[in-house]
CSV table of C-alpha atoms in Angstrom, one decimal:
chain,number,residue,atom,x,y,z
A,1,MET,CA,0.0,0.0,0.0
A,2,HIS,CA,2.4,2.7,-1.2
A,3,SER,CA,0.5,4.4,-4.0
A,4,GLU,CA,-1.5,7.5,-4.5
A,5,ASP,CA,-4.6,5.5,-3.7
A,6,PHE,CA,-3.1,4.7,-0.3
A,7,ARG,CA,-2.5,8.4,0.4
A,8,ASN,CA,-6.1,9.3,-0.5
A,9,THR,CA,-7.5,6.6,1.7
A,10,ALA,CA,-5.4,7.6,4.6
A,11,ARG,CA,-6.3,11.3,4.2
A,12,ASN,CA,-10.0,10.5,3.9
A,13,LEU,CA,-9.9,8.4,7.0
A,14,SER,CA,-8.0,10.9,9.1
A,15,GLU,CA,-10.5,13.6,8.2
A,16,GLN,CA,-13.6,11.6,9.0
A,17,PRO,CA,-15.1,12.1,12.5
A,18,ILE,CA,-15.4,9.2,14.8
A,19,PRO,CA,-18.9,7.7,14.3
A,20,PRO,CA,-21.2,8.1,17.3
A,21,ILE,CA,-21.9,5.0,19.4
A,22,SER,CA,-25.4,4.4,20.6
A,23,LYS,CA,-26.7,1.3,22.2
A,24,THR,CA,-30.1,0.1,21.2
A,25,ASN,CA,-30.9,-1.2,24.6
A,26,GLU,CA,-29.7,-1.1,28.2
A,27,GLU,CA,-27.1,-3.5,29.5
A,28,PRO,CA,-28.8,-6.6,30.8
A,29,LYS,CA,-28.1,-7.4,34.4
A,30,HIS,CA,-28.1,-10.6,36.4
A,31,LYS,CA,-29.0,-10.9,40.1
A,32,LEU,CA,-25.8,-12.8,40.7
A,33,GLU,CA,-23.9,-9.6,39.9
A,34,SER,CA,-25.2,-7.9,43.0
A,35,ILE,CA,-24.6,-11.0,45.1
A,36,LEU,CA,-21.0,-11.2,44.1
A,37,LYS,CA,-20.4,-7.6,44.8
A,38,SER,CA,-21.4,-8.1,48.4
A,39,PRO,CA,-18.4,-7.7,50.8
A,40,ILE,CA,-19.7,-10.7,52.8
A,41,VAL,CA,-19.7,-12.9,49.7
A,42,ARG,CA,-16.3,-11.6,48.7
A,43,ARG,CA,-14.8,-12.5,52.1
A,44,TYR,CA,-16.5,-16.0,52.0
A,45,LEU,CA,-15.0,-16.7,48.5
A,46,LYS,CA,-11.6,-15.6,49.8
A,47,TYR,CA,-11.9,-18.2,52.6
A,48,ALA,CA,-13.6,-21.0,50.6
A,49,THR,CA,-10.9,-20.9,47.8
A,50,LYS,CA,-7.9,-21.1,50.1
A,51,PRO,CA,-6.2,-24.5,49.5
A,52,ASP,CA,-5.9,-26.8,52.5
A,53,GLU,CA,-2.9,-29.0,53.3
A,54,GLY,CA,-3.8,-31.3,50.4
A,55,GLY,CA,-3.8,-28.4,48.0
A,56,VAL,CA,-7.6,-28.5,47.5
A,57,SER,CA,-10.0,-25.8,48.6
A,58,THR,CA,-13.4,-26.2,50.2
A,59,PHE,CA,-14.9,-24.6,47.0
A,60,GLU,CA,-13.5,-27.4,44.9
A,61,ARG,CA,-14.5,-30.2,47.3
A,62,PHE,CA,-18.0,-28.8,47.1
A,63,PHE,CA,-18.1,-29.8,43.4
A,64,TYR,CA,-16.0,-32.9,43.5
A,65,ASN,CA,-18.0,-34.5,46.3
A,66,TYR,CA,-21.4,-33.9,44.7
A,67,ASP,CA,-23.0,-37.4,44.3
A,68,ASN,CA,-19.6,-38.9,44.1
A,69,PRO,CA,-19.8,-42.8,44.2
A,70,ALA,CA,-16.2,-43.0,45.3
A,71,LEU,CA,-16.9,-41.5,48.7
A,72,SER,CA,-17.0,-43.7,51.7
A,73,GLY,CA,-20.2,-44.1,53.7
A,74,MET,CA,-19.1,-41.5,56.3
A,75,GLU,CA,-18.1,-39.0,53.6
A,76,LYS,CA,-21.4,-39.5,51.8
A,77,TRP,CA,-23.3,-38.8,55.0
A,78,LYS,CA,-21.1,-35.7,55.6
A,79,TRP,CA,-21.9,-34.2,52.1
A,80,ARG,CA,-25.5,-35.3,51.8
A,81,VAL,CA,-26.9,-31.9,52.8
A,82,TYR,CA,-24.9,-30.2,50.1
A,83,THR,CA,-26.0,-32.8,47.5
A,84,ARG,CA,-29.6,-32.3,48.3
A,85,PHE,CA,-29.2,-28.5,48.2
A,86,ILE,CA,-27.6,-28.7,44.7
A,87,ASP,CA,-30.3,-31.1,43.6
A,88,TYR,CA,-33.0,-28.7,44.7
A,89,TRP,CA,-31.6,-25.8,42.6
A,90,LEU,CA,-30.9,-28.0,39.6
A,91,ASN,CA,-34.5,-29.0,39.7
A,92,ARG,CA,-35.6,-25.4,40.0
A,93,ALA,CA,-33.5,-24.4,37.1
A,94,GLU,CA,-34.7,-27.4,35.0
A,95,LEU,CA,-31.2,-28.6,34.5
A,96,ASP,CA,-30.3,-32.3,33.8
A,97,ARG,CA,-28.6,-33.7,36.9
A,98,GLU,CA,-26.4,-36.2,35.1
A,99,GLN,CA,-25.3,-33.8,32.4
A,100,MET,CA,-24.4,-31.2,35.0
A,101,LYS,CA,-22.3,-33.8,36.9
A,102,PHE,CA,-20.4,-34.6,33.7
A,103,LYS,CA,-20.0,-31.1,32.3
A,104,LEU,CA,-19.5,-29.2,35.6
A,105,PHE,CA,-19.3,-30.8,39.0
A,106,HIS,CA,-16.9,-33.7,38.0
A,107,HIS,CA,-15.1,-31.9,35.2
A,108,PRO,CA,-11.7,-30.8,36.6
A,109,PRO,CA,-10.9,-28.0,34.1
A,110,THR,CA,-14.4,-26.4,34.6
A,111,VAL,CA,-14.0,-26.6,38.4
A,112,LYS,CA,-10.6,-25.1,38.2
A,113,ALA,CA,-12.0,-22.2,36.1
A,114,LEU,CA,-14.8,-21.6,38.6
A,115,ALA,CA,-12.4,-21.8,41.6
A,116,LEU,CA,-10.0,-19.4,39.9
A,117,THR,CA,-12.8,-17.0,39.2
A,118,ALA,CA,-14.1,-17.2,42.8
A,119,ARG,CA,-10.5,-16.6,44.1
A,120,SER,CA,-10.2,-13.6,41.8
A,121,ILE,CA,-13.5,-12.1,42.9
A,122,GLY,CA,-12.4,-12.7,46.5
A,123,ARG,CA,-9.1,-10.9,45.9
A,124,HIS,CA,-10.0,-8.1,43.4
A,125,GLY,CA,-13.8,-7.9,43.7
A,126,LEU,CA,-16.2,-8.2,40.8
A,127,THR,CA,-14.7,-5.9,38.1
A,128,GLU,CA,-15.7,-5.2,34.5
A,129,PRO,CA,-13.8,-6.8,32.9
A,130,GLN,CA,-12.8,-9.3,35.6
A,131,ARG,CA,-9.2,-9.1,36.8
A,132,TYR,CA,-7.8,-12.6,37.5
A,133,CYS,CA,-5.3,-13.5,40.2
A,134,ALA,CA,-3.8,-16.2,37.9
A,135,PRO,CA,-4.2,-16.8,34.1
A,136,LEU,CA,-7.5,-18.4,33.1
A,137,PHE,CA,-5.8,-19.3,29.8
A,138,ILE,CA,-2.2,-19.7,28.7
A,139,VAL,CA,-0.7,-20.0,25.3
A,140,TRP,CA,2.7,-21.7,25.4
A,141,ASN,CA,5.0,-21.4,22.5
A,142,ILE,CA,6.7,-24.6,23.5
A,143,THR,CA,9.4,-24.5,20.8
A,144,ASN,CA,10.7,-22.2,18.0
A,145,LEU,CA,11.3,-25.2,15.8
A,146,CYS,CA,9.0,-25.5,12.7
A,147,ASN,CA,9.0,-27.4,9.5
A,148,LEU,CA,7.5,-24.3,7.7
A,149,GLU,CA,8.5,-20.7,7.3
A,150,CYS,CA,5.2,-18.8,7.1
A,151,ARG,CA,5.4,-15.2,5.9
A,152,HIS,CA,3.2,-13.9,8.7
A,153,CYS,CA,4.8,-15.9,11.6
A,154,TYR,CA,4.8,-13.7,14.8
A,155,GLN,CA,7.5,-16.0,16.3
A,156,ASN,CA,10.0,-16.0,13.5
A,157,SER,CA,10.0,-19.8,13.7
A,158,GLY,CA,12.1,-22.0,11.4
A,159,PRO,CA,14.1,-25.1,11.0
A,160,ARG,CA,16.2,-24.7,14.2
A,161,ARG,CA,15.1,-24.4,17.8
A,162,THR,CA,16.5,-21.6,19.8
A,163,PRO,CA,19.5,-22.7,22.0
A,164,ASP,CA,18.0,-21.6,25.3
A,165,GLU,CA,14.7,-23.5,25.1
A,166,LEU,CA,13.4,-25.2,28.3
A,167,ARG,CA,14.6,-28.7,28.9
A,168,LEU,CA,12.0,-31.4,29.5
A,169,GLU,CA,12.2,-31.4,33.3
A,170,GLU,CA,11.8,-27.6,33.2
A,171,LYS,CA,8.7,-28.0,31.0
A,172,ILE,CA,7.2,-30.4,33.4
A,173,CYS,CA,7.8,-28.0,36.3
A,174,VAL,CA,6.0,-25.3,34.3
A,175,VAL,CA,3.0,-27.6,33.9
A,176,ASP,CA,2.9,-28.2,37.6
A,177,GLN,CA,3.0,-24.5,38.3
A,178,MET,CA,0.0,-24.0,36.1
A,179,ALA,CA,-1.9,-26.7,37.9
A,180,ASP,CA,-0.9,-25.4,41.3
A,181,ASN,CA,-2.1,-21.9,40.4
A,182,TYR,CA,-5.5,-23.2,39.1
A,183,VAL,CA,-4.8,-22.5,35.5
A,184,PRO,CA,-7.6,-24.4,33.8
A,185,PHE,CA,-6.9,-24.0,30.0
A,186,LEU,CA,-3.6,-24.4,28.2
A,187,ALA,CA,-3.0,-24.0,24.4
A,188,ILE,CA,0.2,-25.4,23.1
A,189,ALA,CA,1.7,-23.6,20.1
A,190,GLY,CA,5.1,-23.0,18.6
A,191,GLY,CA,6.8,-23.1,16.1
A,192,GLU,CA,5.2,-26.4,15.4
A,193,PRO,CA,4.5,-28.2,18.7
A,194,LEU,CA,4.5,-31.7,17.0
A,195,ALA,CA,8.1,-31.0,15.9
A,196,ASP,CA,9.2,-31.0,19.6
A,197,GLU,CA,9.9,-34.5,20.9
A,198,ASP,CA,9.0,-33.4,24.4
A,199,ILE,CA,5.4,-32.7,23.5
A,200,TRP,CA,4.0,-36.1,24.5
A,201,ASN,CA,5.5,-35.9,28.0
A,202,VAL,CA,4.2,-32.4,28.5
A,203,LEU,CA,0.7,-33.3,27.2
A,204,ASP,CA,0.6,-36.4,29.5
A,205,ARG,CA,1.6,-34.4,32.6
A,206,ALA,CA,-1.0,-31.6,31.9
A,207,HIS,CA,-3.8,-34.1,31.3
A,208,LYS,CA,-3.0,-35.9,34.5
A,209,ARG,CA,-3.0,-32.5,36.4
A,210,GLY,CA,-6.6,-31.8,35.1
A,211,ILE,CA,-5.7,-29.0,32.6
A,212,HIS,CA,-7.9,-28.7,29.5
A,213,LEU,CA,-5.6,-29.1,26.5
A,214,THR,CA,-5.7,-27.5,23.1
A,215,MET,CA,-3.1,-27.3,20.3
A,216,ALA,CA,-2.4,-24.9,17.4
A,217,SER,CA,-0.7,-26.6,14.5
A,218,ASN,CA,0.1,-26.1,10.9
A,219,GLY,CA,-1.4,-29.6,10.4
A,220,THR,CA,1.3,-31.0,8.2
A,221,LEU,CA,2.6,-33.5,10.8
A,222,ILE,CA,-0.8,-34.8,12.0
A,223,THR,CA,-0.9,-38.3,10.7
A,224,ALA,CA,-3.7,-40.7,11.5
A,225,GLU,CA,-1.5,-42.4,14.1
A,226,LYS,CA,-0.6,-39.1,15.8
A,227,ALA,CA,-4.2,-37.9,15.8
A,228,ALA,CA,-5.2,-41.0,17.6
A,229,ARG,CA,-2.4,-40.5,20.1
A,230,LEU,CA,-3.4,-36.9,20.7
A,231,LYS,CA,-7.0,-37.9,21.4
A,232,GLU,CA,-5.8,-40.6,23.8
A,233,ILE,CA,-3.5,-38.3,25.7
A,234,GLY,CA,-6.2,-35.7,26.3
A,235,VAL,CA,-6.1,-33.0,23.6
A,236,LYS,CA,-9.6,-31.7,23.4
A,237,TYR,CA,-9.3,-29.1,20.6
A,238,MET,CA,-7.0,-29.0,17.6
A,239,GLU,CA,-6.7,-25.8,15.6
A,240,ILE,CA,-5.1,-26.0,12.1
A,241,SER,CA,-4.3,-23.0,9.9
A,242,ILE,CA,-5.3,-22.6,6.3
A,243,ASP,CA,-4.4,-19.4,4.6
A,244,SER,CA,-6.3,-19.8,1.3
A,245,LEU,CA,-8.6,-22.2,-0.5
A,246,ASN,CA,-6.1,-22.1,-3.3
A,247,PRO,CA,-3.4,-24.7,-2.5
A,248,GLU,CA,-0.8,-22.8,-4.4
A,249,GLU,CA,-1.5,-19.5,-2.5
A,250,HIS,CA,-1.4,-21.3,0.8
A,251,ASP,CA,1.9,-23.1,-0.1
A,252,GLU,CA,3.5,-19.8,-1.3
A,253,PHE,CA,2.4,-18.1,2.0
A,254,ARG,CA,3.8,-21.1,4.0
A,255,GLN,CA,6.9,-21.3,1.7
A,256,ARG,CA,6.6,-25.1,1.3
A,257,ARG,CA,5.1,-27.0,-1.6
A,258,GLY,CA,2.5,-29.5,-0.6
A,259,ALA,CA,1.8,-27.8,2.7
A,260,TRP,CA,-1.9,-27.2,1.9
A,261,GLN,CA,-2.6,-30.9,1.1
A,262,LYS,CA,-0.8,-32.0,4.2
A,263,ALA,CA,-2.7,-29.6,6.3
A,264,ILE,CA,-6.0,-30.7,4.9
A,265,GLU,CA,-5.1,-34.3,5.6
A,266,GLY,CA,-4.2,-33.2,9.2
A,267,ILE,CA,-7.7,-31.7,9.6
A,268,ARG,CA,-9.4,-34.8,8.3
A,269,ASN,CA,-7.3,-37.1,10.6
A,270,SER,CA,-8.1,-34.9,13.6
A,271,VAL,CA,-11.8,-34.9,12.8
A,272,ALA,CA,-11.8,-38.7,12.2
A,273,VAL,CA,-10.6,-39.6,15.7
A,274,GLY,CA,-13.2,-37.3,17.3
A,275,ILE,CA,-11.0,-34.4,18.4
A,276,LYS,CA,-13.0,-31.1,18.2
A,277,THR,CA,-11.2,-29.5,15.3
A,278,GLY,CA,-11.0,-25.9,14.2
A,279,LEU,CA,-9.8,-24.3,10.9
A,280,ALA,CA,-8.0,-21.0,11.5
A,281,THR,CA,-7.3,-18.2,9.0
A,282,CYS,CA,-5.4,-15.0,9.2
A,283,PHE,CA,-7.2,-12.6,6.9
A,284,THR,CA,-5.3,-9.9,5.0
A,285,ARG,CA,-6.3,-7.7,2.1
A,286,ASN,CA,-5.4,-10.6,-0.2
A,287,ASN,CA,-7.9,-13.0,1.2
A,288,VAL,CA,-10.5,-11.2,3.2
A,289,HIS,CA,-13.0,-11.4,0.3
A,290,SER,CA,-13.0,-15.2,0.8
A,291,ALA,CA,-14.2,-15.2,4.4
A,292,ASP,CA,-17.6,-16.8,3.7
A,293,ALA,CA,-16.1,-19.4,1.4
A,294,VAL,CA,-13.5,-20.3,4.0
A,295,ILE,CA,-16.0,-20.8,6.7
A,296,ARG,CA,-18.2,-22.9,4.5
A,297,PHE,CA,-15.1,-25.0,3.6
A,298,ALA,CA,-14.4,-25.5,7.3
A,299,LYS,CA,-17.9,-26.8,7.8
A,300,ASP,CA,-17.6,-29.1,4.8
A,301,LEU,CA,-14.4,-30.6,6.3
A,302,GLY,CA,-16.3,-31.5,9.5
A,303,CYS,CA,-14.7,-28.7,11.6
A,304,ARG,CA,-16.7,-27.7,14.6
A,305,THR,CA,-15.0,-24.3,14.9
A,306,PHE,CA,-13.7,-21.5,12.7
A,307,SER,CA,-11.1,-19.3,14.2
A,308,HIS,CA,-10.1,-15.9,12.8
A,309,PHE,CA,-6.5,-14.8,13.6
A,310,ASN,CA,-6.3,-11.0,13.8
A,311,PHE,CA,-3.3,-9.8,11.7
A,312,ILE,CA,-0.5,-8.4,14.0
A,313,PRO,CA,2.5,-6.7,12.4
A,314,VAL,CA,5.2,-8.5,14.5
A,315,GLY,CA,7.9,-11.1,13.6
A,316,ARG,CA,7.9,-11.8,9.9
A,317,GLY,CA,4.4,-10.1,9.8
A,318,GLN,CA,6.2,-6.8,9.7
A,319,ASP,CA,7.4,-7.6,6.2
A,320,ILE,CA,3.8,-7.8,4.9
A,321,LEU,CA,2.4,-4.9,7.0
A,322,ASN,CA,0.9,-3.3,3.9
A,323,GLN,CA,-1.5,-6.3,3.7
A,324,ASP,CA,-3.2,-5.4,6.9
A,325,LEU,CA,-6.9,-4.7,6.8
A,326,THR,CA,-8.3,-1.2,7.0
A,327,PRO,CA,-10.7,-0.5,9.9
A,328,GLU,CA,-13.6,-0.6,7.4
A,329,GLN,CA,-12.4,-4.0,6.0
A,330,ARG,CA,-12.1,-5.4,9.5
A,331,GLU,CA,-15.5,-4.1,10.5
A,332,GLY,CA,-17.0,-5.8,7.4
A,333,LEU,CA,-15.2,-9.0,8.4
A,334,LEU,CA,-16.6,-8.8,11.9
A,335,LYS,CA,-20.1,-8.5,10.5
A,336,THR,CA,-19.5,-11.6,8.4
A,337,LEU,CA,-18.1,-13.5,11.5
A,338,ASN,CA,-21.1,-12.4,13.6
A,339,ARG,CA,-23.5,-13.5,10.9
A,340,HIS,CA,-22.1,-17.0,10.9
A,341,LEU,CA,-22.0,-17.0,14.7
A,342,GLN,CA,-25.7,-16.2,14.9
A,343,GLU,CA,-26.5,-19.0,12.4
A,344,ASN,CA,-24.9,-21.3,15.0
A,345,LYS,CA,-23.8,-24.0,12.5
A,346,ILE,CA,-20.2,-23.7,13.5
A,347,THR,CA,-18.5,-22.1,16.5
A,348,ILE,CA,-16.8,-18.7,15.6
A,349,LEU,CA,-13.8,-17.5,17.5
A,350,SER,CA,-11.6,-14.5,16.8
A,351,THR,CA,-8.4,-13.0,18.3
A,352,ALA,CA,-9.9,-9.6,17.4
A,353,PRO,CA,-11.5,-8.5,20.6
A,354,GLN,CA,-14.0,-6.4,18.6
A,355,LEU,CA,-16.0,-9.5,17.9
A,356,GLY,CA,-17.6,-9.2,21.3
A,357,ARG,CA,-18.6,-5.6,20.5
A,358,ALA,CA,-19.9,-6.7,17.1
A,359,CYS,CA,-22.2,-9.3,18.6
A,360,VAL,CA,-23.8,-6.5,20.7
A,361,MET,CA,-24.0,-4.0,17.8
A,362,TYR,CA,-25.1,-6.3,15.0
A,363,GLY,CA,-26.7,-9.3,16.6
A,364,PRO,CA,-30.2,-9.8,18.1
A,365,GLU,CA,-30.8,-9.1,21.8
A,366,ASP,CA,-31.5,-12.8,22.5
A,367,GLY,CA,-28.8,-14.0,20.1
A,368,LEU,CA,-25.3,-15.5,20.5
A,369,PHE,CA,-22.5,-13.6,22.1
A,370,ALA,CA,-18.8,-14.1,21.9
A,371,THR,CA,-17.0,-14.4,25.3
A,372,GLY,CA,-13.4,-14.0,24.2
A,373,HIS,CA,-11.2,-16.9,25.1
A,374,ALA,CA,-14.3,-18.8,26.5
A,375,GLY,CA,-16.0,-19.2,23.1
A,376,GLN,CA,-19.7,-18.2,22.7
A,377,GLY,CA,-23.1,-18.7,24.2
A,378,PRO,CA,-26.8,-17.7,23.9
A,379,GLY,CA,-28.9,-15.0,25.5
A,380,ALA,CA,-28.7,-12.2,28.1
A,381,LYS,CA,-26.8,-14.4,30.6
A,382,THR,CA,-23.9,-14.9,28.2
A,383,ARG,CA,-23.9,-11.2,27.3
A,384,VAL,CA,-23.5,-10.4,31.0
A,385,LEU,CA,-20.7,-12.9,31.2
A,386,SER,CA,-19.0,-11.5,28.1
A,387,ARG,CA,-18.7,-8.1,29.9
A,388,TYR,CA,-16.6,-9.8,32.6
A,389,ILE,CA,-14.4,-12.2,30.7
A,390,GLY,CA,-14.6,-11.0,27.0
A,391,GLY,CA,-12.4,-8.8,25.0
A,392,CYS,CA,-8.6,-8.6,25.1
A,393,GLY,CA,-7.3,-10.8,27.9
A,394,ALA,CA,-3.6,-9.9,27.6
A,395,GLY,CA,-2.2,-9.6,31.2
A,396,ARG,CA,-5.7,-9.8,32.6
A,397,CYS,CA,-6.9,-13.4,32.2
A,398,TYR,CA,-4.3,-14.6,29.7
A,399,CYS,CA,-0.6,-14.6,29.1
A,400,ALA,CA,2.0,-16.3,27.0
A,401,ILE,CA,5.1,-18.4,27.7
A,402,GLN,CA,8.0,-18.3,25.3
A,403,PRO,CA,10.1,-21.4,24.5
A,404,ASN,CA,12.8,-20.3,26.9
A,405,GLY,CA,10.3,-19.8,29.8
A,406,LEU,CA,9.9,-16.1,29.6
A,407,VAL,CA,6.4,-14.8,30.4
A,408,THR,CA,4.9,-12.1,28.1
A,409,PRO,CA,1.5,-10.5,28.1
A,410,CYS,CA,0.6,-12.1,24.7
A,411,VAL,CA,2.2,-14.3,22.1
A,412,TYR,CA,2.2,-11.2,19.9
A,413,ILE,CA,3.9,-9.0,22.5
A,414,SER,CA,7.1,-11.1,22.9
A,415,ASP,CA,9.5,-8.3,23.6
A,416,ILE,CA,7.8,-7.2,26.9
A,417,GLU,CA,9.3,-9.8,29.2
A,418,LEU,CA,7.8,-10.0,32.7
A,419,GLY,CA,10.1,-12.6,34.1
A,420,SER,CA,11.6,-16.1,33.6
A,421,LEU,CA,10.0,-19.2,34.9
A,422,ARG,CA,13.5,-20.5,35.4
A,423,GLU,CA,14.1,-17.8,38.0
A,424,ARG,CA,10.6,-16.8,39.4
A,425,THR,CA,7.3,-18.5,40.0
A,426,LEU,CA,4.3,-18.0,37.8
A,427,ALA,CA,2.3,-16.4,40.7
A,428,ASP,CA,5.1,-13.9,41.3
A,429,ILE,CA,5.4,-12.9,37.7
A,430,TRP,CA,1.6,-12.6,37.2
A,431,ASP,CA,1.3,-10.2,40.2
A,432,CYS,CA,2.9,-7.2,38.4
A,433,ASP,CA,2.0,-3.5,37.8
A,434,LEU,CA,1.7,-4.0,34.0
A,435,PHE,CA,-1.0,-6.7,34.4
A,436,ALA,CA,-2.8,-4.5,36.9
A,437,LEU,CA,-2.8,-1.7,34.3
A,438,LEU,CA,-4.0,-3.9,31.5
A,439,SER,CA,-6.9,-5.0,33.7
A,440,ASP,CA,-8.2,-1.4,34.0
A,441,ARG,CA,-9.5,-0.4,30.6
A,442,SER,CA,-10.2,3.2,31.8
A,443,GLN,CA,-6.4,3.6,31.5
A,444,LEU,CA,-6.4,3.0,27.8
A,445,GLY,CA,-5.8,5.7,25.2
A,446,ASP,CA,-7.7,7.1,22.2
A,447,HIS,CA,-11.3,6.0,21.8
A,448,CYS,CA,-10.7,2.7,23.6
A,449,ALA,CA,-10.7,4.5,26.9
A,450,VAL,CA,-14.2,6.0,26.5
A,451,CYS,CA,-15.9,3.4,24.3
A,452,ASP,CA,-19.3,2.3,25.4
A,453,TYR,CA,-18.3,-1.2,24.5
A,454,ARG,CA,-14.9,-1.3,26.3
A,455,SER,CA,-16.0,-4.0,28.7
A,456,TYR,CA,-16.8,-6.3,25.8
A,457,CYS,CA,-13.6,-5.4,23.8
A,458,GLY,CA,-10.9,-3.1,25.1
A,459,GLY,CA,-9.1,-3.2,21.8
A,460,CYS,CA,-6.2,-5.5,20.8
A,461,ARG,CA,-3.2,-4.5,23.0
A,462,ALA,CA,-0.8,-6.3,20.7
A,463,ARG,CA,-1.9,-4.2,17.7
A,464,ALA,CA,-1.8,-1.0,19.7
A,465,TYR,CA,1.8,-1.8,20.8
A,466,ALA,CA,3.0,-3.0,17.4
A,467,TYR,CA,1.7,0.2,15.7
A,468,THR,CA,2.5,2.8,18.3
A,469,GLY,CA,5.0,1.4,20.8
A,470,ASP,CA,2.4,2.2,23.6
A,471,ILE,CA,0.5,-0.8,25.0
A,472,ARG,CA,-2.2,1.5,26.3
A,473,ALA,CA,-2.9,3.2,23.0
A,474,GLY,CA,-6.1,2.7,21.0
A,475,ASP,CA,-6.3,-0.2,18.7
A,476,PRO,CA,-5.7,1.2,15.2
A,477,GLY,CA,-7.8,-1.6,13.6
A,478,CYS,CA,-11.1,-0.4,15.0
A,479,VAL,CA,-13.5,1.9,13.1
A,480,PHE,CA,-13.8,4.0,16.2
A,481,ASN,CA,-10.1,4.7,16.0
A,482,ARG,CA,-10.1,5.3,12.2
A,483,ARG,CA,-8.5,8.8,12.6
A,484,GLN,CA,-5.6,7.2,14.4
A,485,TRP,CA,-5.3,4.6,11.6
A,486,GLY,CA,-5.3,7.3,9.0
A,487,ASN,CA,-2.5,9.3,10.7
A,488,LEU,CA,-0.4,6.2,11.3
A,489,THR,CA,-0.7,4.8,7.8
A,490,ALA,CA,0.0,8.2,6.2
A,491,GLN,CA,3.1,8.5,8.3
A,492,ALA,CA,4.2,5.0,7.2
A,493,ASP,CA,3.7,5.8,3.6
A,494,THR,CA,5.7,9.0,3.8
A,495,LEU,CA,8.6,7.2,5.4
A,496,GLN,CA,8.4,4.5,2.7
A,497,ASP,CA,8.7,7.2,0.0
A,498,GLU,CA,11.9,8.4,1.8
A,499,ASP,CA,13.3,4.8,1.6
A,500,GLU,CA,13.0,4.2,5.3
A,501,PRO,CA,11.7,1.0,6.7
A,502,VAL,CA,7.9,1.1,7.3
A,503,GLN,CA,8.2,-0.6,10.7
A,504,ASN,CA,10.1,2.5,12.0
A,505,ALA,CA,6.7,4.3,11.9
A,506,VAL,CA,4.6,1.5,13.0
A,507,GLY,CA,5.9,-0.4,16.0
A,508,SER,CA,9.0,1.6,17.0
A,509,ARG,CA,10.4,0.5,20.3
A,510,GLN,CA,12.9,3.3,20.5
């Protein structure tokens, strides 16, 4: 984007006023909100989520011991009042008892998530969005080794691992720290995680510690045998990236002939063994027109999820920065994603936090709502939930771990290093001033600070940092920050005309 058309677009955007925001209805409320804001309830949650000598809290035992056939006669008698109490409310709510046992009470990752949320409310109070006292979700770039060299790779992964990557025993220690800090959800990424010979031991340990496991892969190494092994070892969700429906375009982007065919085989192998499988695409100006077709293709392959990766100009992505979507293109994409989400034929996820806002703006009041890292759900109750856990989670309910054990706010913000798990504990690193700042969206800049939808969104902190060098700045990818986008892109084009690198204007760390 270095032409006169670019200049005219940037000039027009910078001169346009920020469009007014008006909500068509008042924010729905839930009576549980007022209950959780009570100082008495907060003190109780603080007490009930304190681990005992066995490392298990009263809160967790309340769930695990519900109608548990493994309990002794005395223990069943001890917990019978709680069981009857729960049965009463399940009946009042017309919820299936056996289904709730399977999906909630006796499902360790869900219990961990609830316990962590209760601990967080006990410590920080009920906040919009909710500030967590440990990560609800971690993405672990377990290795820098990869069999591909994708043009948009944020990690600069390639054929060699970095020399300082964690050893197996250190990786196992990291898993144990996650479990001890109630981290319920872990996504393994890379590089290519299946290129790391330690992956199987790590997955086995995490599964045994009750952590819900997902994996992001380029798909080329997922043979039928490996898919079956991943299913057996506890991987619940596999996300595989496809950049284009045209095999040649995908292969060129991934810089490896035959990558598309191998990835499609990987998707089919994952689907065949019963792993919930998602197709992921990073949309740029070159392929955003194909969003509908890509989502239909994902459904035809048997994928239960489509995941949109927001383009972030970091790593090798800086080299194709001129392919980033304009705010208007991204808004159009969000409308497309929301339409498919409302149709409810495939789960829609997006790393663009604006999807939560789009559901409120463009979806029906009783429709489906995106809840950030937690997926989606129907109705007013989910909309309430999305105010607390939705939007950008960087440093608030989510963080990243690099191959060498460094903790960063996000996989796309790898040069802000909060500490090394070789030297400090996860709990110590998480409790820092930056993460406290990121949990308070009133401290953001530009329109993100005053937006009526900031509880649902908050803007992408990685995009703000990559484009401006300020992690608090407004997200230049949002239509409500279009003036900021126009100014930034015009500046980048001017520097390009002067033969200076574009990234000096967009993402300077100096």
